[in-house]
Amino acid sequence: MVVIGGIAFAQNQPQPTGWVVEDDSVGVVQPPAIVAPQAQPATPAPPPKWAVAAMLSLDPKYAGGIVDVSASGGTPEPKQWIILARDTADQGVLHRITVAEGQVISDVPSVNLVESMRQRVVIAPQSVQVDSGDAYLVVEPIAAASGKIIGHVDYSLHQEASDAGSVWTLNCFDLDGVYIGKVNLLASTGNVLSSSGFKSVQGN
């Protein structure tokens, strides 16, 4: 027989849970251990899918053949990028490549004769010091200074001559999708080259 707190229990009788029995001593209730919740590691924010990331996601055979990068509906990040690039492993055939979420989702030879005949200079991703998101941050206050709010932008990155830098063109639309203006700026420095539809800025 076991005696706990003055209560007798047969040896084969189930003992009360939560008690510690030491010989014939009084049972002691052990408080449940309190385990502090472990801090959950912060989930890093996914990197924005800007233009440079899209260019770097291409097959290496296009690395020296990118001639045009564009996107529509950027708010400021667009859903996908369209890249025109020549296949350096296949006689420079121009391809139209679609990149979404950092992944190439379409890669087809361009059937557009205007695109195929266009002789634009190759854009080196490492020369683009002002990415598309940075370009948006340059243009947003220009629109605000004219009392306009940007709803979305259409991006275009190209280079017309080997001795000139790559240029961003941002066509801007308001919250209703109405065109409100355009800004051209250098992709190397962010310097504004020209604008239309907004108050006078450098280059106007």
PDB file of C-alpha atoms in Angstrom:
ATOM      1  CA  MET A   1       0.000   0.000   0.000  1.00  0.00           C
ATOM      2  CA  VAL A   2       1.159   3.521  -0.778  1.00  0.00           C
ATOM      3  CA  VAL A   3       0.108   6.528   1.298  1.00  0.00           C
ATOM      4  CA  ILE A   4      -0.046   9.912  -0.458  1.00  0.00           C
ATOM      5  CA  GLY A   5      -1.199  12.952   1.459  1.00  0.00           C
ATOM      6  CA  GLY A   6      -3.047  10.750   3.932  1.00  0.00           C
ATOM      7  CA  ILE A   7      -4.867   8.859   1.171  1.00  0.00           C
ATOM      8  CA  ALA A   8      -4.150   5.145   0.864  1.00  0.00           C
ATOM      9  CA  PHE A   9      -3.814   3.508  -2.555  1.00  0.00           C
ATOM     10  CA  ALA A  10      -3.374  -0.141  -3.308  1.00  0.00           C
ATOM     11  CA  GLN A  11      -0.082  -1.036  -5.050  1.00  0.00           C
ATOM     12  CA  ASN A  12      -1.922  -2.128  -8.164  1.00  0.00           C
ATOM     13  CA  GLN A  13      -4.313   0.878  -8.158  1.00  0.00           C
ATOM     14  CA  PRO A  14      -3.574   3.568 -10.742  1.00  0.00           C
ATOM     15  CA  GLN A  15      -1.748   6.436  -9.050  1.00  0.00           C
ATOM     16  CA  PRO A  16      -2.842  10.070  -9.493  1.00  0.00           C
ATOM     17  CA  THR A  17      -1.033  11.783 -12.309  1.00  0.00           C
ATOM     18  CA  GLY A  18       1.118  14.832 -11.637  1.00  0.00           C
ATOM     19  CA  TRP A  19       2.350  13.443  -8.295  1.00  0.00           C
ATOM     20  CA  VAL A  20       5.823  12.304  -7.350  1.00  0.00           C
ATOM     21  CA  VAL A  21       5.881   9.507  -4.812  1.00  0.00           C
ATOM     22  CA  GLU A  22       8.989   9.032  -2.726  1.00  0.00           C
ATOM     23  CA  ASP A  23       8.555   5.998  -0.529  1.00  0.00           C
ATOM     24  CA  ASP A  24       5.871   6.934   2.026  1.00  0.00           C
ATOM     25  CA  SER A  25       6.382  10.712   1.742  1.00  0.00           C
ATOM     26  CA  VAL A  26       3.698  13.206   0.828  1.00  0.00           C
ATOM     27  CA  GLY A  27       3.146  13.609  -2.889  1.00  0.00           C
ATOM     28  CA  VAL A  28       4.339  16.836  -4.492  1.00  0.00           C
ATOM     29  CA  VAL A  29       2.597  18.356  -7.455  1.00  0.00           C
ATOM     30  CA  GLN A  30       5.086  19.362 -10.135  1.00  0.00           C
ATOM     31  CA  PRO A  31       3.957  22.482 -12.010  1.00  0.00           C
ATOM     32  CA  PRO A  32       4.035  22.056 -15.767  1.00  0.00           C
ATOM     33  CA  ALA A  33       7.161  23.392 -17.347  1.00  0.00           C
ATOM     34  CA  ILE A  34       6.644  26.616 -19.257  1.00  0.00           C
ATOM     35  CA  VAL A  35       8.483  26.566 -22.540  1.00  0.00           C
ATOM     36  CA  ALA A  36       9.014  29.961 -24.086  1.00  0.00           C
ATOM     37  CA  PRO A  37       7.969  29.980 -27.729  1.00  0.00           C
ATOM     38  CA  GLN A  38      10.949  30.040 -30.043  1.00  0.00           C
ATOM     39  CA  ALA A  39      11.220  33.135 -32.130  1.00  0.00           C
ATOM     40  CA  GLN A  40      10.482  32.350 -35.743  1.00  0.00           C
ATOM     41  CA  PRO A  41      13.228  33.492 -38.099  1.00  0.00           C
ATOM     42  CA  ALA A  42      12.132  36.425 -40.192  1.00  0.00           C
ATOM     43  CA  THR A  43      11.297  35.405 -43.731  1.00  0.00           C
ATOM     44  CA  PRO A  44      13.481  37.458 -46.042  1.00  0.00           C
ATOM     45  CA  ALA A  45      11.567  39.491 -48.576  1.00  0.00           C
ATOM     46  CA  PRO A  46      11.999  38.111 -52.083  1.00  0.00           C
ATOM     47  CA  PRO A  47      14.267  40.248 -54.231  1.00  0.00           C
ATOM     48  CA  PRO A  48      12.401  42.425 -56.699  1.00  0.00           C
ATOM     49  CA  LYS A  49      12.333  41.074 -60.240  1.00  0.00           C
ATOM     50  CA  TRP A  50      13.921  44.120 -61.810  1.00  0.00           C
ATOM     51  CA  ALA A  51      15.382  44.337 -65.287  1.00  0.00           C
ATOM     52  CA  VAL A  52      18.960  43.419 -64.423  1.00  0.00           C
ATOM     53  CA  ALA A  53      17.819  40.234 -62.668  1.00  0.00           C
ATOM     54  CA  ALA A  54      15.786  39.344 -65.765  1.00  0.00           C
ATOM     55  CA  MET A  55      18.806  39.847 -68.024  1.00  0.00           C
ATOM     56  CA  LEU A  56      21.025  37.751 -65.777  1.00  0.00           C
ATOM     57  CA  SER A  57      18.478  34.904 -65.844  1.00  0.00           C
ATOM     58  CA  LEU A  58      19.052  34.324 -69.572  1.00  0.00           C
ATOM     59  CA  ASP A  59      21.054  31.470 -71.057  1.00  0.00           C
ATOM     60  CA  PRO A  60      24.746  32.451 -71.354  1.00  0.00           C
ATOM     61  CA  LYS A  61      24.483  32.266 -75.147  1.00  0.00           C
ATOM     62  CA  TYR A  62      22.505  35.528 -74.972  1.00  0.00           C
ATOM     63  CA  ALA A  63      24.894  37.306 -72.585  1.00  0.00           C
ATOM     64  CA  GLY A  64      26.586  39.258 -75.369  1.00  0.00           C
ATOM     65  CA  GLY A  65      23.511  39.817 -77.479  1.00  0.00           C
ATOM     66  CA  ILE A  66      20.874  41.696 -75.454  1.00  0.00           C
ATOM     67  CA  VAL A  67      19.579  44.621 -77.530  1.00  0.00           C
ATOM     68  CA  ASP A  68      16.284  45.608 -75.911  1.00  0.00           C
ATOM     69  CA  VAL A  69      14.521  45.164 -72.577  1.00  0.00           C
ATOM     70  CA  SER A  70      10.917  46.220 -71.994  1.00  0.00           C
ATOM     71  CA  ALA A  71       7.965  45.701 -69.683  1.00  0.00           C
ATOM     72  CA  SER A  72       4.414  46.987 -69.356  1.00  0.00           C
ATOM     73  CA  GLY A  73       2.287  47.766 -66.322  1.00  0.00           C
ATOM     74  CA  GLY A  74       5.049  48.284 -63.758  1.00  0.00           C
ATOM     75  CA  THR A  75       3.655  49.380 -60.361  1.00  0.00           C
ATOM     76  CA  PRO A  76       6.639  49.741 -60.132  1.00  0.00           C
ATOM     77  CA  GLU A  77       7.555  46.058 -60.537  1.00  0.00           C
ATOM     78  CA  PRO A  78       6.136  44.557 -63.746  1.00  0.00           C
ATOM     79  CA  LYS A  79       4.788  41.027 -63.976  1.00  0.00           C
ATOM     80  CA  GLN A  80       7.135  40.081 -66.797  1.00  0.00           C
ATOM     81  CA  TRP A  81       9.988  41.333 -68.933  1.00  0.00           C
ATOM     82  CA  ILE A  82      10.366  41.013 -72.691  1.00  0.00           C
ATOM     83  CA  ILE A  83      13.990  40.785 -73.792  1.00  0.00           C
ATOM     84  CA  LEU A  84      15.241  40.850 -77.362  1.00  0.00           C
ATOM     85  CA  ALA A  85      18.595  39.109 -77.593  1.00  0.00           C
ATOM     86  CA  ARG A  86      20.724  37.598 -80.308  1.00  0.00           C
ATOM     87  CA  ASP A  87      21.803  33.978 -79.964  1.00  0.00           C
ATOM     88  CA  THR A  88      25.593  34.218 -80.141  1.00  0.00           C
ATOM     89  CA  ALA A  89      25.776  30.445 -80.615  1.00  0.00           C
ATOM     90  CA  ASP A  90      23.442  30.465 -83.630  1.00  0.00           C
ATOM     91  CA  GLN A  91      24.584  33.105 -86.116  1.00  0.00           C
ATOM     92  CA  GLY A  92      23.100  35.911 -84.072  1.00  0.00           C
ATOM     93  CA  VAL A  93      19.465  34.895 -84.562  1.00  0.00           C
ATOM     94  CA  LEU A  94      17.254  37.334 -82.657  1.00  0.00           C
ATOM     95  CA  HIS A  95      15.069  35.786 -79.955  1.00  0.00           C
ATOM     96  CA  ARG A  96      12.121  37.211 -78.067  1.00  0.00           C
ATOM     97  CA  ILE A  97      12.421  36.004 -74.486  1.00  0.00           C
ATOM     98  CA  THR A  98       9.830  36.421 -71.736  1.00  0.00           C
ATOM     99  CA  VAL A  99      10.983  36.392 -68.104  1.00  0.00           C
ATOM    100  CA  ALA A 100       8.554  36.220 -65.159  1.00  0.00           C
ATOM    101  CA  GLU A 101       9.362  35.731 -61.471  1.00  0.00           C
ATOM    102  CA  GLY A 102      13.024  35.453 -62.395  1.00  0.00           C
ATOM    103  CA  GLN A 103      12.397  32.507 -64.729  1.00  0.00           C
ATOM    104  CA  VAL A 104      12.404  32.295 -68.517  1.00  0.00           C
ATOM    105  CA  ILE A 105       8.870  31.254 -69.495  1.00  0.00           C
ATOM    106  CA  SER A 106       9.127  31.742 -73.250  1.00  0.00           C
ATOM    107  CA  ASP A 107      11.986  31.811 -75.750  1.00  0.00           C
ATOM    108  CA  VAL A 108      11.160  31.989 -79.449  1.00  0.00           C
ATOM    109  CA  PRO A 109      12.950  33.346 -82.519  1.00  0.00           C
ATOM    110  CA  SER A 110      11.581  36.759 -83.408  1.00  0.00           C
ATOM    111  CA  VAL A 111       9.322  36.726 -86.463  1.00  0.00           C
ATOM    112  CA  ASN A 112       9.005  40.496 -86.413  1.00  0.00           C
ATOM    113  CA  LEU A 113      11.033  41.800 -89.359  1.00  0.00           C
ATOM    114  CA  VAL A 114      11.351  45.250 -87.803  1.00  0.00           C
ATOM    115  CA  GLU A 115      12.802  43.713 -84.636  1.00  0.00           C
ATOM    116  CA  SER A 116      15.078  41.404 -86.589  1.00  0.00           C
ATOM    117  CA  MET A 117      16.488  44.180 -88.794  1.00  0.00           C
ATOM    118  CA  ARG A 118      16.941  46.685 -85.983  1.00  0.00           C
ATOM    119  CA  GLN A 119      20.651  47.205 -85.369  1.00  0.00           C
ATOM    120  CA  ARG A 120      20.752  48.291 -81.772  1.00  0.00           C
ATOM    121  CA  VAL A 121      23.918  48.119 -79.701  1.00  0.00           C
ATOM    122  CA  VAL A 122      24.301  45.282 -77.206  1.00  0.00           C
ATOM    123  CA  ILE A 123      23.393  46.134 -73.599  1.00  0.00           C
ATOM    124  CA  ALA A 124      25.759  44.809 -70.944  1.00  0.00           C
ATOM    125  CA  PRO A 125      23.835  44.049 -67.716  1.00  0.00           C
ATOM    126  CA  GLN A 126      26.790  45.166 -65.587  1.00  0.00           C
ATOM    127  CA  SER A 127      26.646  48.615 -67.187  1.00  0.00           C
ATOM    128  CA  VAL A 128      23.101  49.182 -65.911  1.00  0.00           C
ATOM    129  CA  GLN A 129      23.827  50.870 -62.606  1.00  0.00           C
ATOM    130  CA  VAL A 130      20.309  52.337 -62.400  1.00  0.00           C
ATOM    131  CA  ASP A 131      17.904  49.395 -62.470  1.00  0.00           C
ATOM    132  CA  SER A 132      14.246  49.725 -63.427  1.00  0.00           C
ATOM    133  CA  GLY A 133      13.129  50.229 -59.823  1.00  0.00           C
ATOM    134  CA  ASP A 134      15.722  52.973 -59.385  1.00  0.00           C
ATOM    135  CA  ALA A 135      14.511  54.624 -62.589  1.00  0.00           C
ATOM    136  CA  TYR A 136      10.970  54.608 -61.193  1.00  0.00           C
ATOM    137  CA  LEU A 137      12.188  56.405 -58.066  1.00  0.00           C
ATOM    138  CA  VAL A 138      13.733  59.092 -60.280  1.00  0.00           C
ATOM    139  CA  VAL A 139      10.535  59.600 -62.264  1.00  0.00           C
ATOM    140  CA  GLU A 140       7.993  59.468 -59.429  1.00  0.00           C
ATOM    141  CA  PRO A 141       8.930  62.851 -57.867  1.00  0.00           C
ATOM    142  CA  ILE A 142       9.041  64.434 -61.345  1.00  0.00           C
ATOM    143  CA  ALA A 143       5.410  63.450 -61.811  1.00  0.00           C
ATOM    144  CA  ALA A 144       4.547  64.562 -58.271  1.00  0.00           C
ATOM    145  CA  ALA A 145       6.071  68.000 -58.935  1.00  0.00           C
ATOM    146  CA  SER A 146       3.558  68.340 -61.765  1.00  0.00           C
ATOM    147  CA  GLY A 147       0.698  67.332 -59.483  1.00  0.00           C
ATOM    148  CA  LYS A 148       0.380  63.899 -61.078  1.00  0.00           C
ATOM    149  CA  ILE A 149       0.309  60.463 -59.492  1.00  0.00           C
ATOM    150  CA  ILE A 150       1.780  57.508 -61.358  1.00  0.00           C
ATOM    151  CA  GLY A 151      -0.468  54.466 -61.533  1.00  0.00           C
ATOM    152  CA  HIS A 152       1.900  52.391 -63.635  1.00  0.00           C
ATOM    153  CA  VAL A 153       4.802  52.731 -66.043  1.00  0.00           C
ATOM    154  CA  ASP A 154       5.950  51.009 -69.208  1.00  0.00           C
ATOM    155  CA  TYR A 155       9.701  50.450 -69.266  1.00  0.00           C
ATOM    156  CA  SER A 156      12.092  50.364 -72.204  1.00  0.00           C
ATOM    157  CA  LEU A 157      15.869  49.983 -72.031  1.00  0.00           C
ATOM    158  CA  HIS A 158      17.979  50.343 -75.155  1.00  0.00           C
ATOM    159  CA  GLN A 159      21.262  51.684 -76.438  1.00  0.00           C
ATOM    160  CA  GLU A 160      21.517  53.394 -79.806  1.00  0.00           C
ATOM    161  CA  ALA A 161      25.287  53.782 -80.159  1.00  0.00           C
ATOM    162  CA  SER A 162      28.382  52.089 -78.779  1.00  0.00           C
ATOM    163  CA  ASP A 163      29.755  55.410 -77.525  1.00  0.00           C
ATOM    164  CA  ALA A 164      26.515  56.272 -75.719  1.00  0.00           C
ATOM    165  CA  GLY A 165      25.153  54.752 -72.560  1.00  0.00           C
ATOM    166  CA  SER A 166      22.013  52.681 -72.199  1.00  0.00           C
ATOM    167  CA  VAL A 167      18.874  54.758 -71.814  1.00  0.00           C
ATOM    168  CA  TRP A 168      15.718  54.108 -69.840  1.00  0.00           C
ATOM    169  CA  THR A 169      12.446  55.383 -71.248  1.00  0.00           C
ATOM    170  CA  LEU A 170       9.557  55.363 -68.805  1.00  0.00           C
ATOM    171  CA  ASN A 171       6.099  56.051 -70.206  1.00  0.00           C
ATOM    172  CA  CYS A 172       3.887  57.004 -67.294  1.00  0.00           C
ATOM    173  CA  PHE A 173       0.149  56.509 -66.774  1.00  0.00           C
ATOM    174  CA  ASP A 174      -2.134  57.716 -63.996  1.00  0.00           C
ATOM    175  CA  LEU A 175      -4.356  55.618 -61.736  1.00  0.00           C
ATOM    176  CA  ASP A 176      -7.010  55.480 -64.466  1.00  0.00           C
ATOM    177  CA  GLY A 177      -4.532  54.273 -67.069  1.00  0.00           C
ATOM    178  CA  VAL A 178      -4.374  57.622 -68.860  1.00  0.00           C
ATOM    179  CA  TYR A 179      -0.986  58.572 -70.315  1.00  0.00           C
ATOM    180  CA  ILE A 180       0.554  61.501 -68.411  1.00  0.00           C
ATOM    181  CA  GLY A 181       4.153  61.789 -69.584  1.00  0.00           C
ATOM    182  CA  LYS A 182       7.499  60.290 -70.483  1.00  0.00           C
ATOM    183  CA  VAL A 183      11.008  60.530 -69.044  1.00  0.00           C
ATOM    184  CA  ASN A 184      14.313  59.428 -70.593  1.00  0.00           C
ATOM    185  CA  LEU A 185      17.279  58.903 -68.296  1.00  0.00           C
ATOM    186  CA  LEU A 186      20.733  57.348 -68.357  1.00  0.00           C
ATOM    187  CA  ALA A 187      20.883  53.796 -67.019  1.00  0.00           C
ATOM    188  CA  SER A 188      24.437  54.433 -65.811  1.00  0.00           C
ATOM    189  CA  THR A 189      23.789  57.493 -63.617  1.00  0.00           C
ATOM    190  CA  GLY A 190      20.046  58.182 -63.484  1.00  0.00           C
ATOM    191  CA  ASN A 191      20.557  61.618 -64.984  1.00  0.00           C
ATOM    192  CA  VAL A 192      17.410  62.822 -66.753  1.00  0.00           C
ATOM    193  CA  LEU A 193      17.973  63.423 -70.451  1.00  0.00           C
ATOM    194  CA  SER A 194      14.517  64.638 -71.409  1.00  0.00           C
ATOM    195  CA  SER A 195      10.885  64.535 -70.390  1.00  0.00           C
ATOM    196  CA  SER A 196       7.490  65.393 -71.778  1.00  0.00           C
ATOM    197  CA  GLY A 197       4.162  65.922 -70.096  1.00  0.00           C
ATOM    198  CA  PHE A 198       5.741  67.102 -66.837  1.00  0.00           C
ATOM    199  CA  LYS A 199       7.108  70.381 -65.564  1.00  0.00           C
ATOM    200  CA  SER A 200      10.480  71.400 -66.947  1.00  0.00           C
ATOM    201  CA  VAL A 201      13.346  69.236 -65.752  1.00  0.00           C
ATOM    202  CA  GLN A 202      16.955  68.884 -66.851  1.00  0.00           C
ATOM    203  CA  GLY A 203      17.131  68.157 -70.556  1.00  0.00           C
ATOM    204  CA  ASN A 204      13.770  69.710 -71.493  1.00  0.00           C
TER     205      ASN A 204
END
